């Protein structure tokens, strides 16, 4: 299984360690094409890449993927774009959100939840493994 993992890069890197741990868990189910999202150095690593190159590469990976898993706690226009593209392609999507008083989930994400092909889950990190098992198997 090819998994496309989404997490904020340009919108803020506060959750990079969480992304890395989620990606590690996801790798037990298949190949995570976007494991760089969990890297502490992703911004520096991609500094010389053009926006066009990153866009085209990521869309190509999205098209190759079987499923999308997105961590949507940190607001990110890029993640929203990726989710919109994936939904338009009819892909199976899981969005994970950690509720907190200072963050609010976008209505466009929460409202897309249909329980089957577009699933939005409030979660804690401890629950992620079971959520992945339920969604991916």
Short mmCIF file of N, CA and C in Angstrom, two decimals:
data_model
loop_
_atom_site.label_atom_id
_atom_site.label_comp_id
_atom_site.label_asym_id
_atom_site.label_seq_id
_atom_site.Cartn_x
_atom_site.Cartn_y
_atom_site.Cartn_z
N UNK A 1 0.85 -1.18 0.00
CA UNK A 1 0.00 0.00 0.00
C UNK A 1 0.89 1.24 0.00
N UNK A 2 0.52 2.21 -0.82
CA UNK A 2 1.24 3.48 -0.85
C UNK A 2 0.41 4.52 -0.10
N UNK A 3 1.06 5.16 0.88
CA UNK A 3 0.38 6.10 1.77
C UNK A 3 0.95 7.49 1.55
N UNK A 4 0.06 8.45 1.37
CA UNK A 4 0.45 9.86 1.26
C UNK A 4 0.13 10.50 2.60
N UNK A 5 1.15 10.92 3.33
CA UNK A 5 0.96 11.58 4.62
C UNK A 5 1.04 13.08 4.44
N UNK A 6 0.06 13.79 4.98
CA UNK A 6 0.03 15.26 4.93
C UNK A 6 0.25 15.83 6.32
N UNK A 7 1.07 16.85 6.39
CA UNK A 7 1.27 17.61 7.62
C UNK A 7 1.83 18.96 7.24
N UNK A 8 1.65 19.92 8.12
CA UNK A 8 2.08 21.28 7.83
C UNK A 8 3.59 21.39 7.65
N UNK A 9 3.99 22.08 6.61
CA UNK A 9 5.40 22.43 6.41
C UNK A 9 5.50 23.95 6.46
N UNK A 10 4.94 24.63 5.47
CA UNK A 10 5.00 26.09 5.43
C UNK A 10 4.14 26.77 6.47
N UNK A 11 3.10 26.10 6.95
CA UNK A 11 2.18 26.69 7.91
C UNK A 11 2.65 26.62 9.35
N UNK A 12 3.78 25.96 9.58
CA UNK A 12 4.33 25.84 10.93
C UNK A 12 4.81 24.43 11.19
N UNK A 13 5.94 24.32 11.86
CA UNK A 13 6.58 23.01 12.09
C UNK A 13 6.51 22.57 13.55
N UNK A 14 5.57 23.11 14.31
CA UNK A 14 5.46 22.78 15.73
C UNK A 14 5.25 21.28 15.97
N UNK A 15 4.64 20.59 15.02
CA UNK A 15 4.26 19.19 15.21
C UNK A 15 5.16 18.20 14.47
N UNK A 16 6.35 18.62 14.07
CA UNK A 16 7.19 17.73 13.26
C UNK A 16 7.53 16.42 13.96
N UNK A 17 7.72 16.45 15.27
CA UNK A 17 8.03 15.21 15.99
C UNK A 17 6.83 14.27 16.01
N UNK A 18 5.64 14.84 16.14
CA UNK A 18 4.41 14.03 16.08
C UNK A 18 4.28 13.40 14.70
N UNK A 19 4.52 14.21 13.66
CA UNK A 19 4.45 13.68 12.29
C UNK A 19 5.40 12.49 12.13
N UNK A 20 6.63 12.63 12.64
CA UNK A 20 7.62 11.56 12.51
C UNK A 20 7.14 10.28 13.18
N UNK A 21 6.55 10.40 14.35
CA UNK A 21 6.05 9.21 15.05
C UNK A 21 4.85 8.59 14.33
N UNK A 22 3.97 9.42 13.80
CA UNK A 22 2.83 8.89 13.03
C UNK A 22 3.31 8.17 11.77
N UNK A 23 4.26 8.78 11.08
CA UNK A 23 4.82 8.17 9.87
C UNK A 23 5.46 6.82 10.19
N UNK A 24 6.17 6.76 11.30
CA UNK A 24 6.79 5.49 11.70
C UNK A 24 5.72 4.40 11.88
N UNK A 25 4.61 4.74 12.51
CA UNK A 25 3.51 3.78 12.68
C UNK A 25 2.90 3.41 11.33
N UNK A 26 2.72 4.39 10.46
CA UNK A 26 2.12 4.13 9.15
C UNK A 26 2.98 3.21 8.30
N UNK A 27 4.29 3.25 8.47
CA UNK A 27 5.18 2.43 7.65
C UNK A 27 4.97 0.93 7.87
N UNK A 28 4.28 0.55 8.94
CA UNK A 28 3.97 -0.87 9.13
C UNK A 28 2.87 -1.32 8.17
N UNK A 29 2.16 -0.37 7.55
CA UNK A 29 1.07 -0.69 6.63
C UNK A 29 1.46 -0.55 5.16
N UNK A 30 2.61 0.06 4.91
CA UNK A 30 3.03 0.25 3.53
C UNK A 30 4.08 1.33 3.42
N UNK A 31 4.29 1.77 2.19
CA UNK A 31 5.30 2.79 1.90
C UNK A 31 4.69 4.18 2.05
N UNK A 32 5.31 4.99 2.91
CA UNK A 32 4.87 6.38 3.06
C UNK A 32 5.69 7.21 2.08
N UNK A 33 5.04 7.70 1.03
CA UNK A 33 5.75 8.41 -0.03
C UNK A 33 6.25 9.77 0.44
N UNK A 34 5.62 10.32 1.46
CA UNK A 34 5.94 11.68 1.91
C UNK A 34 6.54 11.68 3.31
N UNK A 35 7.43 10.72 3.58
CA UNK A 35 8.01 10.64 4.92
C UNK A 35 8.86 11.86 5.28
N UNK A 36 9.27 12.63 4.29
CA UNK A 36 10.04 13.85 4.55
C UNK A 36 9.25 14.85 5.39
N UNK A 37 7.92 14.75 5.41
CA UNK A 37 7.08 15.68 6.19
C UNK A 37 7.43 15.58 7.68
N UNK A 38 7.90 14.43 8.13
CA UNK A 38 8.28 14.26 9.52
C UNK A 38 9.71 14.66 9.85
N UNK A 39 10.47 15.08 8.86
CA UNK A 39 11.87 15.45 9.07
C UNK A 39 12.00 16.83 9.70
N UNK A 40 12.88 16.94 10.68
CA UNK A 40 13.14 18.24 11.31
C UNK A 40 13.78 19.22 10.32
N UNK A 41 14.40 18.70 9.28
CA UNK A 41 15.15 19.56 8.36
C UNK A 41 14.46 19.74 7.00
N UNK A 42 13.18 19.40 6.90
CA UNK A 42 12.49 19.43 5.60
C UNK A 42 12.53 20.82 4.97
N UNK A 43 12.35 21.87 5.74
CA UNK A 43 12.35 23.23 5.18
C UNK A 43 13.72 23.53 4.58
N UNK A 44 14.78 23.23 5.32
CA UNK A 44 16.13 23.47 4.83
C UNK A 44 16.47 22.54 3.66
N UNK A 45 16.02 21.30 3.74
CA UNK A 45 16.31 20.33 2.68
C UNK A 45 15.71 20.74 1.34
N UNK A 46 14.58 21.45 1.38
CA UNK A 46 13.88 21.81 0.14
C UNK A 46 14.09 23.27 -0.26
N UNK A 47 15.00 23.95 0.39
CA UNK A 47 15.19 25.40 0.17
C UNK A 47 15.53 25.74 -1.28
N UNK A 48 16.24 24.86 -1.96
CA UNK A 48 16.65 25.14 -3.34
C UNK A 48 15.66 24.61 -4.39
N UNK A 49 14.58 23.97 -3.93
CA UNK A 49 13.58 23.45 -4.86
C UNK A 49 12.56 24.54 -5.18
N UNK A 50 12.14 24.61 -6.42
CA UNK A 50 11.13 25.60 -6.80
C UNK A 50 9.75 25.15 -6.33
N UNK A 51 8.86 26.11 -6.19
CA UNK A 51 7.48 25.79 -5.82
C UNK A 51 6.86 24.86 -6.86
N UNK A 52 7.14 25.09 -8.11
CA UNK A 52 6.61 24.26 -9.20
C UNK A 52 7.10 22.81 -9.06
N UNK A 53 8.38 22.66 -8.77
CA UNK A 53 8.94 21.32 -8.60
C UNK A 53 8.25 20.59 -7.45
N UNK A 54 8.13 21.26 -6.30
CA UNK A 54 7.50 20.64 -5.12
C UNK A 54 6.05 20.29 -5.42
N UNK A 55 5.32 21.21 -6.03
CA UNK A 55 3.92 20.96 -6.38
C UNK A 55 3.78 19.74 -7.27
N UNK A 56 4.53 19.72 -8.37
CA UNK A 56 4.40 18.63 -9.33
C UNK A 56 4.83 17.29 -8.74
N UNK A 57 5.90 17.30 -7.95
CA UNK A 57 6.36 16.07 -7.29
C UNK A 57 5.29 15.54 -6.34
N UNK A 58 4.75 16.44 -5.52
CA UNK A 58 3.76 16.02 -4.52
C UNK A 58 2.45 15.56 -5.17
N UNK A 59 2.02 16.22 -6.22
CA UNK A 59 0.81 15.78 -6.93
C UNK A 59 1.05 14.41 -7.56
N UNK A 60 2.24 14.19 -8.10
CA UNK A 60 2.57 12.88 -8.67
C UNK A 60 2.50 11.80 -7.58
N UNK A 61 3.08 12.08 -6.40
CA UNK A 61 3.01 11.12 -5.29
C UNK A 61 1.56 10.89 -4.87
N UNK A 62 0.77 11.94 -4.84
CA UNK A 62 -0.64 11.82 -4.46
C UNK A 62 -1.36 10.89 -5.44
N UNK A 63 -1.10 11.09 -6.72
CA UNK A 63 -1.73 10.25 -7.75
C UNK A 63 -1.30 8.79 -7.65
N UNK A 64 -0.10 8.53 -7.16
CA UNK A 64 0.42 7.17 -7.00
C UNK A 64 -0.11 6.48 -5.75
N UNK A 65 -0.65 7.25 -4.83
CA UNK A 65 -1.02 6.73 -3.51
C UNK A 65 -2.35 5.99 -3.52
N UNK A 66 -2.48 5.08 -2.57
CA UNK A 66 -3.72 4.33 -2.38
C UNK A 66 -4.61 5.00 -1.34
N UNK A 67 -4.01 5.73 -0.43
CA UNK A 67 -4.74 6.31 0.69
C UNK A 67 -4.00 7.56 1.16
N UNK A 68 -4.75 8.49 1.77
CA UNK A 68 -4.17 9.71 2.32
C UNK A 68 -4.44 9.75 3.82
N UNK A 69 -3.40 10.04 4.58
CA UNK A 69 -3.54 10.27 6.02
C UNK A 69 -2.99 11.66 6.29
N UNK A 70 -3.80 12.51 6.92
CA UNK A 70 -3.40 13.90 7.17
C UNK A 70 -3.52 14.22 8.65
N UNK A 71 -2.49 14.87 9.19
CA UNK A 71 -2.56 15.41 10.55
C UNK A 71 -2.94 16.87 10.35
N UNK A 72 -4.14 17.25 10.80
CA UNK A 72 -4.71 18.55 10.45
C UNK A 72 -4.82 19.52 11.63
N UNK A 73 -4.12 19.23 12.73
CA UNK A 73 -4.20 20.12 13.90
C UNK A 73 -3.59 21.48 13.59
N UNK A 74 -2.42 21.49 12.96
CA UNK A 74 -1.75 22.74 12.58
C UNK A 74 -2.32 23.21 11.25
N UNK A 75 -2.86 24.39 11.23
CA UNK A 75 -3.47 24.92 10.01
C UNK A 75 -2.44 25.00 8.89
N UNK A 76 -2.82 24.53 7.70
CA UNK A 76 -1.92 24.53 6.56
C UNK A 76 -2.71 24.60 5.27
N UNK A 77 -2.44 25.64 4.48
CA UNK A 77 -3.09 25.75 3.18
C UNK A 77 -2.68 24.61 2.26
N UNK A 78 -1.43 24.19 2.35
CA UNK A 78 -0.95 23.09 1.51
C UNK A 78 -1.68 21.79 1.80
N UNK A 79 -1.87 21.49 3.07
CA UNK A 79 -2.60 20.27 3.44
C UNK A 79 -4.04 20.36 2.94
N UNK A 80 -4.66 21.51 3.09
CA UNK A 80 -6.02 21.68 2.58
C UNK A 80 -6.09 21.46 1.08
N UNK A 81 -5.09 21.96 0.36
CA UNK A 81 -5.02 21.76 -1.09
C UNK A 81 -4.89 20.27 -1.42
N UNK A 82 -3.97 19.60 -0.72
CA UNK A 82 -3.76 18.17 -0.96
C UNK A 82 -5.04 17.38 -0.69
N UNK A 83 -5.74 17.72 0.39
CA UNK A 83 -6.97 17.01 0.72
C UNK A 83 -8.05 17.25 -0.32
N UNK A 84 -8.14 18.47 -0.81
CA UNK A 84 -9.11 18.78 -1.87
C UNK A 84 -8.82 17.99 -3.13
N UNK A 85 -7.55 17.93 -3.52
CA UNK A 85 -7.17 17.14 -4.70
C UNK A 85 -7.49 15.67 -4.50
N UNK A 86 -7.15 15.15 -3.32
CA UNK A 86 -7.39 13.73 -3.03
C UNK A 86 -8.88 13.42 -3.03
N UNK A 87 -9.68 14.29 -2.45
CA UNK A 87 -11.14 14.08 -2.42
C UNK A 87 -11.70 14.10 -3.84
N UNK A 88 -11.22 15.02 -4.67
CA UNK A 88 -11.69 15.10 -6.06
C UNK A 88 -11.32 13.85 -6.85
N UNK A 89 -10.23 13.19 -6.45
CA UNK A 89 -9.79 11.96 -7.12
C UNK A 89 -10.50 10.73 -6.54
N UNK A 90 -11.35 10.94 -5.53
CA UNK A 90 -12.09 9.82 -4.94
C UNK A 90 -11.26 8.94 -4.03
N UNK A 91 -10.18 9.49 -3.50
CA UNK A 91 -9.30 8.70 -2.64
C UNK A 91 -9.89 8.54 -1.24
N UNK A 92 -9.46 7.50 -0.57
CA UNK A 92 -9.82 7.27 0.83
C UNK A 92 -8.91 8.15 1.69
N UNK A 93 -9.52 8.93 2.59
CA UNK A 93 -8.79 9.95 3.35
C UNK A 93 -9.10 9.81 4.84
N UNK A 94 -8.03 9.88 5.65
CA UNK A 94 -8.15 9.93 7.11
C UNK A 94 -7.51 11.21 7.60
N UNK A 95 -8.27 12.03 8.31
CA UNK A 95 -7.74 13.26 8.91
C UNK A 95 -7.72 13.09 10.42
N UNK A 96 -6.58 13.38 11.02
CA UNK A 96 -6.41 13.29 12.47
C UNK A 96 -6.27 14.69 13.05
N UNK A 97 -7.03 14.93 14.12
CA UNK A 97 -7.06 16.26 14.75
C UNK A 97 -6.95 16.10 16.26
N UNK A 98 -6.02 16.84 16.86
CA UNK A 98 -5.87 16.86 18.32
C UNK A 98 -6.58 18.10 18.87
N UNK A 99 -7.75 17.94 19.46
CA UNK A 99 -8.48 19.10 19.97
C UNK A 99 -7.69 19.83 21.05
N UNK A 100 -7.75 21.16 20.99
CA UNK A 100 -7.14 21.99 22.04
C UNK A 100 -7.86 23.33 22.04
N UNK A 101 -7.83 24.02 23.18
CA UNK A 101 -8.58 25.28 23.29
C UNK A 101 -8.13 26.36 22.29
N UNK A 102 -6.87 26.33 21.87
CA UNK A 102 -6.35 27.39 21.00
C UNK A 102 -6.36 27.03 19.51
N UNK A 103 -6.88 25.86 19.16
CA UNK A 103 -6.94 25.45 17.74
C UNK A 103 -8.36 25.02 17.41
N UNK A 104 -8.80 25.40 16.23
CA UNK A 104 -10.13 25.01 15.77
C UNK A 104 -10.00 24.35 14.41
N UNK A 105 -10.64 23.21 14.26
CA UNK A 105 -10.59 22.50 12.99
C UNK A 105 -11.43 23.23 11.95
N UNK A 106 -10.89 23.36 10.76
CA UNK A 106 -11.60 24.01 9.66
C UNK A 106 -12.93 23.31 9.40
N UNK A 107 -13.97 24.10 9.20
CA UNK A 107 -15.28 23.54 8.87
C UNK A 107 -15.24 22.79 7.54
N UNK A 108 -14.36 23.18 6.64
CA UNK A 108 -14.25 22.50 5.35
C UNK A 108 -13.70 21.08 5.52
N UNK A 109 -12.91 20.86 6.54
CA UNK A 109 -12.41 19.51 6.84
C UNK A 109 -13.45 18.75 7.65
N UNK A 110 -13.89 19.34 8.75
CA UNK A 110 -14.87 18.68 9.61
C UNK A 110 -16.14 18.34 8.84
N UNK A 111 -16.58 19.24 7.99
CA UNK A 111 -17.81 19.04 7.23
C UNK A 111 -17.71 18.03 6.12
N UNK A 112 -16.49 17.67 5.73
CA UNK A 112 -16.29 16.68 4.66
C UNK A 112 -16.42 15.24 5.18
N UNK A 113 -16.39 15.08 6.50
CA UNK A 113 -16.47 13.74 7.10
C UNK A 113 -17.73 13.02 6.64
N UNK A 114 -17.54 11.82 6.08
CA UNK A 114 -18.70 11.01 5.69
C UNK A 114 -18.66 9.61 6.30
N UNK A 115 -17.62 9.35 7.10
CA UNK A 115 -17.53 8.08 7.81
C UNK A 115 -16.98 6.92 7.02
N UNK A 116 -16.77 7.10 5.73
CA UNK A 116 -16.24 6.01 4.91
C UNK A 116 -15.02 6.44 4.10
N UNK A 117 -15.23 7.29 3.10
CA UNK A 117 -14.11 7.69 2.24
C UNK A 117 -13.39 8.93 2.75
N UNK A 118 -14.04 9.72 3.59
CA UNK A 118 -13.41 10.90 4.18
C UNK A 118 -13.73 10.86 5.67
N UNK A 119 -12.73 10.43 6.44
CA UNK A 119 -12.92 10.20 7.87
C UNK A 119 -12.11 11.23 8.65
N UNK A 120 -12.77 11.90 9.58
CA UNK A 120 -12.11 12.88 10.45
C UNK A 120 -12.22 12.36 11.88
N UNK A 121 -11.06 12.24 12.55
CA UNK A 121 -11.04 11.70 13.92
C UNK A 121 -10.30 12.65 14.85
N UNK A 122 -10.94 12.97 15.97
CA UNK A 122 -10.21 13.57 17.08
C UNK A 122 -9.38 12.45 17.68
N UNK A 123 -8.14 12.77 18.09
CA UNK A 123 -7.28 11.70 18.58
C UNK A 123 -6.25 12.22 19.57
N UNK A 124 -5.68 11.27 20.30
CA UNK A 124 -4.44 11.49 21.04
C UNK A 124 -3.41 10.58 20.37
N UNK A 125 -2.15 10.87 20.57
CA UNK A 125 -1.11 10.04 19.94
C UNK A 125 -1.23 8.58 20.33
N UNK A 126 -1.64 8.34 21.57
CA UNK A 126 -1.77 6.97 22.05
C UNK A 126 -2.84 6.20 21.27
N UNK A 127 -3.81 6.89 20.73
CA UNK A 127 -4.90 6.25 19.99
C UNK A 127 -4.57 6.03 18.51
N UNK A 128 -3.52 6.63 18.02
CA UNK A 128 -3.22 6.62 16.58
C UNK A 128 -3.06 5.21 16.03
N UNK A 129 -2.36 4.37 16.75
CA UNK A 129 -2.10 3.02 16.23
C UNK A 129 -3.41 2.26 15.97
N UNK A 130 -4.35 2.33 16.90
CA UNK A 130 -5.63 1.65 16.71
C UNK A 130 -6.44 2.29 15.59
N UNK A 131 -6.40 3.61 15.50
CA UNK A 131 -7.11 4.32 14.42
C UNK A 131 -6.56 3.88 13.07
N UNK A 132 -5.23 3.80 12.96
CA UNK A 132 -4.61 3.34 11.71
C UNK A 132 -5.05 1.91 11.38
N UNK A 133 -5.03 1.05 12.37
CA UNK A 133 -5.43 -0.35 12.16
C UNK A 133 -6.87 -0.42 11.65
N UNK A 134 -7.76 0.32 12.29
CA UNK A 134 -9.17 0.30 11.88
C UNK A 134 -9.37 0.86 10.47
N UNK A 135 -8.61 1.89 10.13
CA UNK A 135 -8.80 2.56 8.84
C UNK A 135 -8.10 1.84 7.69
N UNK A 136 -6.94 1.27 7.96
CA UNK A 136 -6.10 0.74 6.89
C UNK A 136 -6.21 -0.77 6.67
N UNK A 137 -6.95 -1.46 7.53
CA UNK A 137 -7.06 -2.92 7.35
C UNK A 137 -8.51 -3.33 7.15
#
